[in-house]
Coordinates of C-alpha atoms in Angstrom, one line a residue:
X1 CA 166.4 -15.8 169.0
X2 CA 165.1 -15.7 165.5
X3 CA 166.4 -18.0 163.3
X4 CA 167.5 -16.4 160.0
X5 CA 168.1 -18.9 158.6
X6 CA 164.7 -20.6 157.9
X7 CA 163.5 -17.2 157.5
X8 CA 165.6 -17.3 154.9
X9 CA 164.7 -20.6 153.3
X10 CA 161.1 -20.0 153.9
X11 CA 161.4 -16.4 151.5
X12 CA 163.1 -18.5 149.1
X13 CA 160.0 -20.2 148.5
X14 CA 157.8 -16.6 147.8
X15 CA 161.1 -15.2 145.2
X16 CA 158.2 -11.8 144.6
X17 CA 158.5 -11.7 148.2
X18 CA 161.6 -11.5 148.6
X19 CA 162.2 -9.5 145.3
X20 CA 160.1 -7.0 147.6
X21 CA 161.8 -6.8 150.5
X22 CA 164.8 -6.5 148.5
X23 CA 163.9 -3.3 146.6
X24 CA 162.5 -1.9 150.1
X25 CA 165.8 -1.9 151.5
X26 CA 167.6 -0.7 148.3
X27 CA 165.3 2.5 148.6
X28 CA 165.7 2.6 152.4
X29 CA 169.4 2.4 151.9
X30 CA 169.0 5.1 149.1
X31 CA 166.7 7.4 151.8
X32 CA 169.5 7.0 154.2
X33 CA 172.0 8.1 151.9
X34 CA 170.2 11.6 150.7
X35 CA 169.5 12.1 154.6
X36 CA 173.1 11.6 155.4
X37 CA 174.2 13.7 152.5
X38 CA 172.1 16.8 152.5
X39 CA 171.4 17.1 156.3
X40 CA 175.2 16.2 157.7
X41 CA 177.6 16.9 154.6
X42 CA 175.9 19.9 153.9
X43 CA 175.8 21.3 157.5
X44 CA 179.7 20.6 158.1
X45 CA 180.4 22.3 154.3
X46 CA 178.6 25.5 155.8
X47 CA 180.1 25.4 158.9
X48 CA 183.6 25.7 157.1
X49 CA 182.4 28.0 155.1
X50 CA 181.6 30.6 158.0
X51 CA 184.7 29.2 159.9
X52 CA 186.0 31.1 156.5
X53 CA 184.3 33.8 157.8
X54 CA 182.2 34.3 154.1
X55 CA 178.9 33.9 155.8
X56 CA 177.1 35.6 152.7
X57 CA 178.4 32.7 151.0
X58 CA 175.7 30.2 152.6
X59 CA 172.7 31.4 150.5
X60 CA 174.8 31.2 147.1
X61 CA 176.0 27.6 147.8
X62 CA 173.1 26.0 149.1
X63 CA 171.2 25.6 145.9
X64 CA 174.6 23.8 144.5
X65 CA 175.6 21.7 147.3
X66 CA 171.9 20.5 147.9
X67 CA 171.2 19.5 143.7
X68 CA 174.4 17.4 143.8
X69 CA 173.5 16.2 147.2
X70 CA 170.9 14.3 145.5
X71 CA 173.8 12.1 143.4
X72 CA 174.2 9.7 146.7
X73 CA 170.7 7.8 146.2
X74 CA 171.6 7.4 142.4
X75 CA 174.8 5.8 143.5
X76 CA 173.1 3.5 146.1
X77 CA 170.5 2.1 143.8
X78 CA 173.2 1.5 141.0
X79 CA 175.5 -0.5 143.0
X80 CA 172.9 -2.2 144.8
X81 CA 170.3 -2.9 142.5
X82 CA 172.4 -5.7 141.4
X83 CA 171.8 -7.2 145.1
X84 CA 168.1 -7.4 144.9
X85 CA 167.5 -11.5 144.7
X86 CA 165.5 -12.3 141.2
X87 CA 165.7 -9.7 139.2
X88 CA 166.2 -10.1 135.4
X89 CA 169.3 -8.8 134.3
X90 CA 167.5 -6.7 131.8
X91 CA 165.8 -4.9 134.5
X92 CA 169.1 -4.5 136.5
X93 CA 170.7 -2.9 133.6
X94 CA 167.7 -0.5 133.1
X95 CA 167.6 0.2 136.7
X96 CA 171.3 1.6 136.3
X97 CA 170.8 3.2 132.9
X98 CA 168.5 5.4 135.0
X99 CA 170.4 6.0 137.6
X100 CA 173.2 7.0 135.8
X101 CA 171.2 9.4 133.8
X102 CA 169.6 11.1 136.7
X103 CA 173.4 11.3 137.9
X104 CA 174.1 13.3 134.8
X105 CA 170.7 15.2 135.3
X106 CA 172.1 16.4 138.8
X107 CA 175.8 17.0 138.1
X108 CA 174.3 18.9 134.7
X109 CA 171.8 20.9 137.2
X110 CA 174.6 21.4 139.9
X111 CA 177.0 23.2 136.9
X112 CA 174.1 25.4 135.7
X113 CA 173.1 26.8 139.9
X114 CA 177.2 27.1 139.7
X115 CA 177.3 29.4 137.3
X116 CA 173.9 31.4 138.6
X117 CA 176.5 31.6 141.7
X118 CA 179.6 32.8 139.6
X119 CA 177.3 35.8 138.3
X120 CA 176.4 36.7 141.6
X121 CA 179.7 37.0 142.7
X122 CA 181.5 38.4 140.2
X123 CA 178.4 41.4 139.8
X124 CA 179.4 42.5 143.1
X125 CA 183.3 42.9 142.1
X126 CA 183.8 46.1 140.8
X127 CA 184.5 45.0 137.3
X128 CA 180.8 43.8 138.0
X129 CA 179.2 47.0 136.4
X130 CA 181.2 47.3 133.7
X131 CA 181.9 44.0 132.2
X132 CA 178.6 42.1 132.0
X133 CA 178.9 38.1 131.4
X134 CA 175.3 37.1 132.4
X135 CA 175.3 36.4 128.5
X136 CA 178.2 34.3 128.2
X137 CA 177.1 32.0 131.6
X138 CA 173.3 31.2 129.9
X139 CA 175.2 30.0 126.8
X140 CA 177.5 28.1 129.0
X141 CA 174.6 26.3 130.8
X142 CA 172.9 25.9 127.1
X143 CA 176.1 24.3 126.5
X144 CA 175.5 22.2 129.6
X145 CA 171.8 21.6 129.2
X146 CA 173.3 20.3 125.4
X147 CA 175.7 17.9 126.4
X148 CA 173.4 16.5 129.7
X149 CA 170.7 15.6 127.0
X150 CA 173.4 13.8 124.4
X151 CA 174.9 11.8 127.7
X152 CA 171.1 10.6 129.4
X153 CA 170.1 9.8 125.6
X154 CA 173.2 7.5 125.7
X155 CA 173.4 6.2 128.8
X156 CA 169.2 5.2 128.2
X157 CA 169.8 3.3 125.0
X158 CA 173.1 2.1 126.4
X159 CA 174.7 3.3 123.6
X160 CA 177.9 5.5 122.7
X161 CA 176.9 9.3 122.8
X162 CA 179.8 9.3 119.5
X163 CA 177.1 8.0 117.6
X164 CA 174.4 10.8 118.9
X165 CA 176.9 13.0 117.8
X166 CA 177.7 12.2 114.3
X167 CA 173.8 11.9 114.0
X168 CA 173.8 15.8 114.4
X169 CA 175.4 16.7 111.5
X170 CA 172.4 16.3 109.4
X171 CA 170.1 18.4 111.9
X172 CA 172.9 21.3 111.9
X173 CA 170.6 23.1 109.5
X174 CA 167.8 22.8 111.5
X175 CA 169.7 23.5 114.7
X176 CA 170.9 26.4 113.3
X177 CA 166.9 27.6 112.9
X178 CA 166.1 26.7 116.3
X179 CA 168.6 28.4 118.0
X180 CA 169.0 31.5 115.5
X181 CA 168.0 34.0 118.1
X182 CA 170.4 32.5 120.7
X183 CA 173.1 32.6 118.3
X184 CA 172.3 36.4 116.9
X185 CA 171.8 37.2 121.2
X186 CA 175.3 35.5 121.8
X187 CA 177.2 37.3 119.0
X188 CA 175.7 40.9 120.5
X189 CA 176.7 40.4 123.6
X190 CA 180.1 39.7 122.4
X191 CA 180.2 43.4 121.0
X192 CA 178.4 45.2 123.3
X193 CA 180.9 43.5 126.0
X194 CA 184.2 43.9 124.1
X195 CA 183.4 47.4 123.1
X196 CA 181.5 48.6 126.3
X197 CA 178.8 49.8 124.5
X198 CA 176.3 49.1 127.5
X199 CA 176.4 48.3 131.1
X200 CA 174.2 47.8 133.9
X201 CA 173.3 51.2 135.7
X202 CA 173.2 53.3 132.1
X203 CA 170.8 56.1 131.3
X204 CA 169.7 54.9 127.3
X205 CA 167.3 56.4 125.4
X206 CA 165.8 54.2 122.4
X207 CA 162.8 55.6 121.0
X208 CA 162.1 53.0 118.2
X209 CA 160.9 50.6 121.3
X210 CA 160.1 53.7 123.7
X211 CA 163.0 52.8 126.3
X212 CA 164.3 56.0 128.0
X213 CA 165.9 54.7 131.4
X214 CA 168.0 53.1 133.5
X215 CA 169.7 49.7 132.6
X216 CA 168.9 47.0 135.1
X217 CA 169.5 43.8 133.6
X218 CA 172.0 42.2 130.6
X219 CA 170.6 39.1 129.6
X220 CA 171.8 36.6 126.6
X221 CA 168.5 37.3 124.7
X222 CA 167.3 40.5 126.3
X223 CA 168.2 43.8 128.1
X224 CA 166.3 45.1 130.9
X225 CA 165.2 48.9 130.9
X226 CA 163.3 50.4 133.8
X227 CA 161.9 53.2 132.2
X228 CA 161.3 56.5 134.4
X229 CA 157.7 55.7 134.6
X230 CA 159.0 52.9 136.7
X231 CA 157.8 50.5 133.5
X232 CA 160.3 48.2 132.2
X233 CA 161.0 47.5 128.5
X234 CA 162.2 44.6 127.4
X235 CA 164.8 44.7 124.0
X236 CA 166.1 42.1 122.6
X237 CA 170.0 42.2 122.8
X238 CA 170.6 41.7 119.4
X239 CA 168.2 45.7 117.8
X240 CA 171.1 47.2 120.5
X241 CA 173.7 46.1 117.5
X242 CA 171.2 46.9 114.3
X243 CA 169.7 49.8 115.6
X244 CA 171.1 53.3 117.4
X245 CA 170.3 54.0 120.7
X246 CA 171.4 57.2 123.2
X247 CA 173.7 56.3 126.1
X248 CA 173.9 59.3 128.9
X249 CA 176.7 57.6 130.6
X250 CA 179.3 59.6 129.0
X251 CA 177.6 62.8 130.6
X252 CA 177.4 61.2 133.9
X253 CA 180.9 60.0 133.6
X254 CA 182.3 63.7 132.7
X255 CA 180.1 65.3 135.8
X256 CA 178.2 68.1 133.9
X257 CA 175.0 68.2 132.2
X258 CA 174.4 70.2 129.8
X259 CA 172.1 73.4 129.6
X260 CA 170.3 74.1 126.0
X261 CA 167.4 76.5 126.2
X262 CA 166.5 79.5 124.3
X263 CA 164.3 82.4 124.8
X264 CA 162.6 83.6 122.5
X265 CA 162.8 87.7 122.2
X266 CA 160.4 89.9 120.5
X267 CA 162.2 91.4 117.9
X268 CA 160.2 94.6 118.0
X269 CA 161.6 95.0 121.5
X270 CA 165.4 95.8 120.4
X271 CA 166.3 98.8 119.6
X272 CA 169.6 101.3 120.3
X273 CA 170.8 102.1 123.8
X274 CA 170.4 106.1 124.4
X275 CA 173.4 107.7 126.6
X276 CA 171.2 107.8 129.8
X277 CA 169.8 104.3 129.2
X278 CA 173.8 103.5 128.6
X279 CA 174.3 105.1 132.0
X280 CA 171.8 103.7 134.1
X281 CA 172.9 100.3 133.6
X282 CA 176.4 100.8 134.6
X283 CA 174.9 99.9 137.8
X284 CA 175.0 96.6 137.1
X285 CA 178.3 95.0 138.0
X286 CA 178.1 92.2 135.7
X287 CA 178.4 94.3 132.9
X288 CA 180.0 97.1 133.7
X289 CA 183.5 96.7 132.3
X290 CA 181.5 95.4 129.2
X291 CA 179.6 98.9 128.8
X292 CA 183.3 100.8 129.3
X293 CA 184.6 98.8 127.2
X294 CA 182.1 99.0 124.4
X295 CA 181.8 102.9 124.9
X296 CA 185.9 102.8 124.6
X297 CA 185.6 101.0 121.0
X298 CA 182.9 102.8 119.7
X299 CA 183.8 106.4 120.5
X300 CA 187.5 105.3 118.4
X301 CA 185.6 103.7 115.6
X302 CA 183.2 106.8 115.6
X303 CA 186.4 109.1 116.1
X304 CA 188.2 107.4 113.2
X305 CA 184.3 107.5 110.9
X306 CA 184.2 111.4 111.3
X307 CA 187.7 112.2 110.7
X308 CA 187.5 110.3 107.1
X309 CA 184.7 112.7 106.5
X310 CA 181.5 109.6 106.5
X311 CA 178.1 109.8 106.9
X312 CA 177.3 110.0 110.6
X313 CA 174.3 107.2 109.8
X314 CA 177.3 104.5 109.6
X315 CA 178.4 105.4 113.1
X316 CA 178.2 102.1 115.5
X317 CA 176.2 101.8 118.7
X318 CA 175.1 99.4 121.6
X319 CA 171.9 97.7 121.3
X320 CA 170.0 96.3 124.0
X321 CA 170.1 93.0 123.2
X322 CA 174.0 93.1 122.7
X323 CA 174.1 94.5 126.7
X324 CA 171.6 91.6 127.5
X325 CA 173.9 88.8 126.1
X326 CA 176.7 90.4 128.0
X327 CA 174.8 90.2 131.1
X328 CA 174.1 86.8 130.5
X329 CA 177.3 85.6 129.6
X330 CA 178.8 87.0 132.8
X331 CA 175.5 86.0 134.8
X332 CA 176.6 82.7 133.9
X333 CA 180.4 82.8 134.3
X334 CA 179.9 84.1 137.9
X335 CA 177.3 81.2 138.6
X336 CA 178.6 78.8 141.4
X337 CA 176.8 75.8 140.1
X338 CA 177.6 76.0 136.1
X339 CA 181.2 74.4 134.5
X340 CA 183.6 76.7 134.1
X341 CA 185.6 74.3 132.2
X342 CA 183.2 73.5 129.6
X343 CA 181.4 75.0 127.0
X344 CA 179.6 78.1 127.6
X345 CA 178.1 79.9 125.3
X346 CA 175.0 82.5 124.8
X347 CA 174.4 83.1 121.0
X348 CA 171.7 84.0 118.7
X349 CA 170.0 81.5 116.6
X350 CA 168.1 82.5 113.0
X351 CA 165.0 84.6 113.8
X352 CA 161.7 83.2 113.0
X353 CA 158.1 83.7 113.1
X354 CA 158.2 83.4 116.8
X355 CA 160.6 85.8 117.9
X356 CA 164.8 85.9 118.0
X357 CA 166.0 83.0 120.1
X358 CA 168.5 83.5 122.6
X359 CA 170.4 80.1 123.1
X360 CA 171.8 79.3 126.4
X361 CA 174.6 77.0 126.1
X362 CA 176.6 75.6 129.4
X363 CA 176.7 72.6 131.6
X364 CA 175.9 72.4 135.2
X365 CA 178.6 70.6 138.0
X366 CA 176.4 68.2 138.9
X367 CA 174.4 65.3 136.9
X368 CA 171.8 64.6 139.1
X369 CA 168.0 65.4 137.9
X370 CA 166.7 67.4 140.4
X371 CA 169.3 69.2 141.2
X372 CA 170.1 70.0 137.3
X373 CA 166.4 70.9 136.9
X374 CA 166.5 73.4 140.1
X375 CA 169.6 74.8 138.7
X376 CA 168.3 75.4 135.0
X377 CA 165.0 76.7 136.7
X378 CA 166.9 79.3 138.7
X379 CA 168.7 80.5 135.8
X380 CA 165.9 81.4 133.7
X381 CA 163.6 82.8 136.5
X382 CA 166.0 85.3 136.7
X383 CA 166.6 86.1 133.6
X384 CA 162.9 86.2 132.8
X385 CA 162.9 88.8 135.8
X386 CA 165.4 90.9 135.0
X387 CA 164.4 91.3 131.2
X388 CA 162.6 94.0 131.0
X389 CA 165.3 95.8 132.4
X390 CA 166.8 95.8 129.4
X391 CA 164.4 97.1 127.7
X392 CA 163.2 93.4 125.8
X393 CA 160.3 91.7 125.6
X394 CA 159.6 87.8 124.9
X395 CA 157.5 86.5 122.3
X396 CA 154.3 85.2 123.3
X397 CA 151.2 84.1 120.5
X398 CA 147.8 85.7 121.7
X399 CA 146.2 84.5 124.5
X400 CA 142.2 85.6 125.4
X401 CA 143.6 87.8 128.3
X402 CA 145.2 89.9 125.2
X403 CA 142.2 89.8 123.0
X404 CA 139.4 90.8 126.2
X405 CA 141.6 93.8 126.2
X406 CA 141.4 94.6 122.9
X407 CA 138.4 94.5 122.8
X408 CA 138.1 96.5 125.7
X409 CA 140.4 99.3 124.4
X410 CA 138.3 99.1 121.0
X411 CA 134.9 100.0 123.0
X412 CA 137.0 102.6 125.4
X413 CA 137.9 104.1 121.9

C-alpha cells in the first residue's frame, strides 16, 4: 500500500507543487459540482414539473434553472480556496472576491431569464393582449443589471456598495443623460398601458414614419409594426405620446367597417322624370312605394299650387337623380351584408368641376379585408350597371377613345 504519508512529507518539500495539486482538485471539485447540479438537479426539477403535468413549462425554465445552476462551482472554489496549502492570504481573499461576484453575476442573470419567462407567461393569459408589461420587465432587469454592477464593484474592491452609492449622487446629472431615452420610453409605456392606447394585435396607421399595420411587438424603447407590405417599422415608444397616430381597433372591436365612396354623376345627365318614365320604373320593387308615395305628395302640393291661382312653372316634380338615391338607399337597406344598426346614409356632396358626387355612407357586418373589399365591390358593380337605367350618366375626363371619335364624326361630317 502507498504510503501517504511520506508522500506527504515528500510534497512538502516542492510547496508550488503541492500549491498545484491543490488548485487541481479545487477546480475538479468545482467541475463536479456544476455536473452534479445542472445534469441531476436539473433533471429531477423537470421531472416534477411534468409530474405537474405543465410540460410546456420545460423550455421556459431551463434557461433559469441552468444560469443559476452555474452558482455551485462559485461556492466550491470560495469555501475551498482557503484549503489550497501556500497560498498568500491576499490571493485567497481575491480568489473569493471573484467568486462572489460571479455569484452575483449568475443570481443577477438568473432574475433577468426570470422575467423573459414571466412575459411569456403572462402574454398567453388573456389579459396578455391587452395589458402589455414587456416595458415595465426591461426596466426591471435595468434595475437588476444596476444593482449586479454596484454589488461585483463592491464585492471586487472589498468595499461597502453604501459608499458606491453615495458616490452617484454627483453622476445623477450625467445618469440622467445616459439613460434619457430609457426614462422618456419608461414614462410612455406607463400611458399607453394605463390608458390602453395600444396593444399588441392593433391595426395603426402613422404616416409621419409610414407605419400602417398590424402591432406585433411592445417594447420599453420601441413598438413593432409589420406593415402590410410584410415590412416592419420600428417607432420609438415615446413619438406614440408626442405625435397622433390612427388606431382601427375600435372598428374591429364594433364589427362593421365602414363604406365611404362616391360617384361622381354627370350633372348634364339629370333632368325631370316624364309620366311614362315615372311608370316604367314602378317595376322596380325597391322603389316602388317611394314613386307612390312621391306621386301622392306632389299631386297635393300641385293640387293645393293651382287652387291658390300660381304659376304652373312652381309646380314640383321627381327627378331622376332623386329616384336613383331612393333606389340606393333601399338597395342598401335590403343588403344582407351591410349594418342595419349603423349609420347609413346616401347624400349629395357640393358639385364640382368633376361631376355631382353621390356619397355612399354605411358599414359592412364584417371587418375583415377581403371580405369588406368583395362587399364594397359588389355594391358599386351594380350600381354602376344599373345607372343608366335611370337615365344618369358618370363623369369621366376625355380619354383618346373619345377624341378618335371625334374626330371621326368631324370627317363623317
Amino acid at each position: 500500500m502507498p504510503d501517504f504519508n511520506a508522500m506527504r512529507d515528500r510534497l512538502a518539500e516542492y510547496p508550488v507543487a503541492e500549491t498545484l495539486i491543490g488548485l487541481c482538485l479545487l477546480l475538479l471539485a468545482a467541475f463536479v459540482a456544476d455536473f452534479v447540479v445542472r445534469r441531476v438537479l436539473i433533471r429531477l426539477l423537470l421531472k416534477l414539473i411534468d409530474r405537474g403535468g405543465r410540460t410546456d413549462m420545460d423550455d421556459l425554465l431551463k434557461p433559469v434553472v441552468g444560469t443559476l445552476a452555474r452558482i455551485a462551482p462559485a461556492i466550491v472554489i470560495h469555501q475551498g480556496i482557503a484549503a489550497v496549502p501556500h497560498l498568500a492570504p491576499v490571493v485567497v481573499k481575491l480568489t473569493q472576491n471573484v467568486a462572489n461576484a460571479f455569484a452575483i453575476v449568475v443570481v443577477v442573470m438568473a432574475l433577468a431569464a426570470s422575467m423573459d419567462v414571466v412575459n411569456t407567461l403572462y402574454s398567453r393569459s388573456p389579459r396578455g393582449h391587452r395589458r402589455v408589461i414587456k416595458g415595465y420587465l426591461q426596466v426591471l432587469k435595468i434595475v437588476f443589471y444596476a444593482i449586479g454592477a454596484i454589488l461585483v464593484i463592491a464585492t471586487l474592491i472589498d468595499r461597502s456598495p453604501l459608499l458606491l452609492l453615495s458616490g452617484l449622487g454627483a453622476l445623477a446629472a450625467v445618469l440622467m443623460l445616459v439613460f434619457k431615452d430609457t426614462i422618456l420610453s419608461l414614462v410612455a409605456s406607463v400611458q399607453l398601458n394605463s390608458n390602453d392606447m395600444l396593444r399588441v394585435g392593433d391595426w395603426i396607421e402613422m404616416p409621419q414614419v409610414n407605419a400602417d399595420g398590424d402591432v406585433i411587438d411592445i417594447a420599453l424603447h420601441t413598438v413593432k409594426v409589420q406593415n402590410w407590405d410584410k415590412t416592419i417599422t420600428t417607432i420609438p415608444t415615446w413619438r406614440l405620446i408626442n405625435e397622433s397616430y390612427k388606431n382601427w381597433r375600435g372598428m374591429q372591436e364594433s364589427g362593421g367597417r365602414r363604406i365611404k365612396r362616391s360617384l361622381l354623376i354627370d350633372q348634364t345627365s339629370v333632368r325631370f322624370l316624364t309620366e311614362e318614365e315615372r311608370g316604367r320604373m314602378r317595376r322596380f320593387l325597391l322603389i316602388d312605394d317611394y314613386l307612390a308615395d312621391k306621386a301622392a305628395e306632389l299631386e297635393r302640393w300641385n293640387a293645393e299650387l293651382v287652387a291658390s291661382g300660381r304659376d304652373p312653372v312652381n309646380m314640383r316634380r321627381s327627378t331622376n337623380i332623386g329616384a336613383f338615391r331612393a333606389y340606393v338607399e333601399q338597395y342598401l337597406t335590403n343588403h344582407p351584408r351591410i349594418r342595419k344598426d349603423m349609420t347609413l346614409l346616401v347624400r349629395q356632396l357640393q358639385p364640382t368641376e368633376t361631376g355631382l358626387p353621390l356619397e355612399i355612407y354605411c358599414f359592412t357586418s364584417t371587418v375583415a379585408w377581403g371580405e369588406y373589399e368583395a362587399i364594397q365591390s359588389d355594391i358599386f358593380d351594380h350600381l354602376l350597371a344599373i345607372l343608366p337605367e335611370f337615365g344618369l350618366g358618370l363623369y369621366q375626363q376625355p380619354g383618346g377613345a373619345d377624341v378618335a371619335r371625334a374626330l371621326e364624326a368631324l370627317r363623317a361630317a
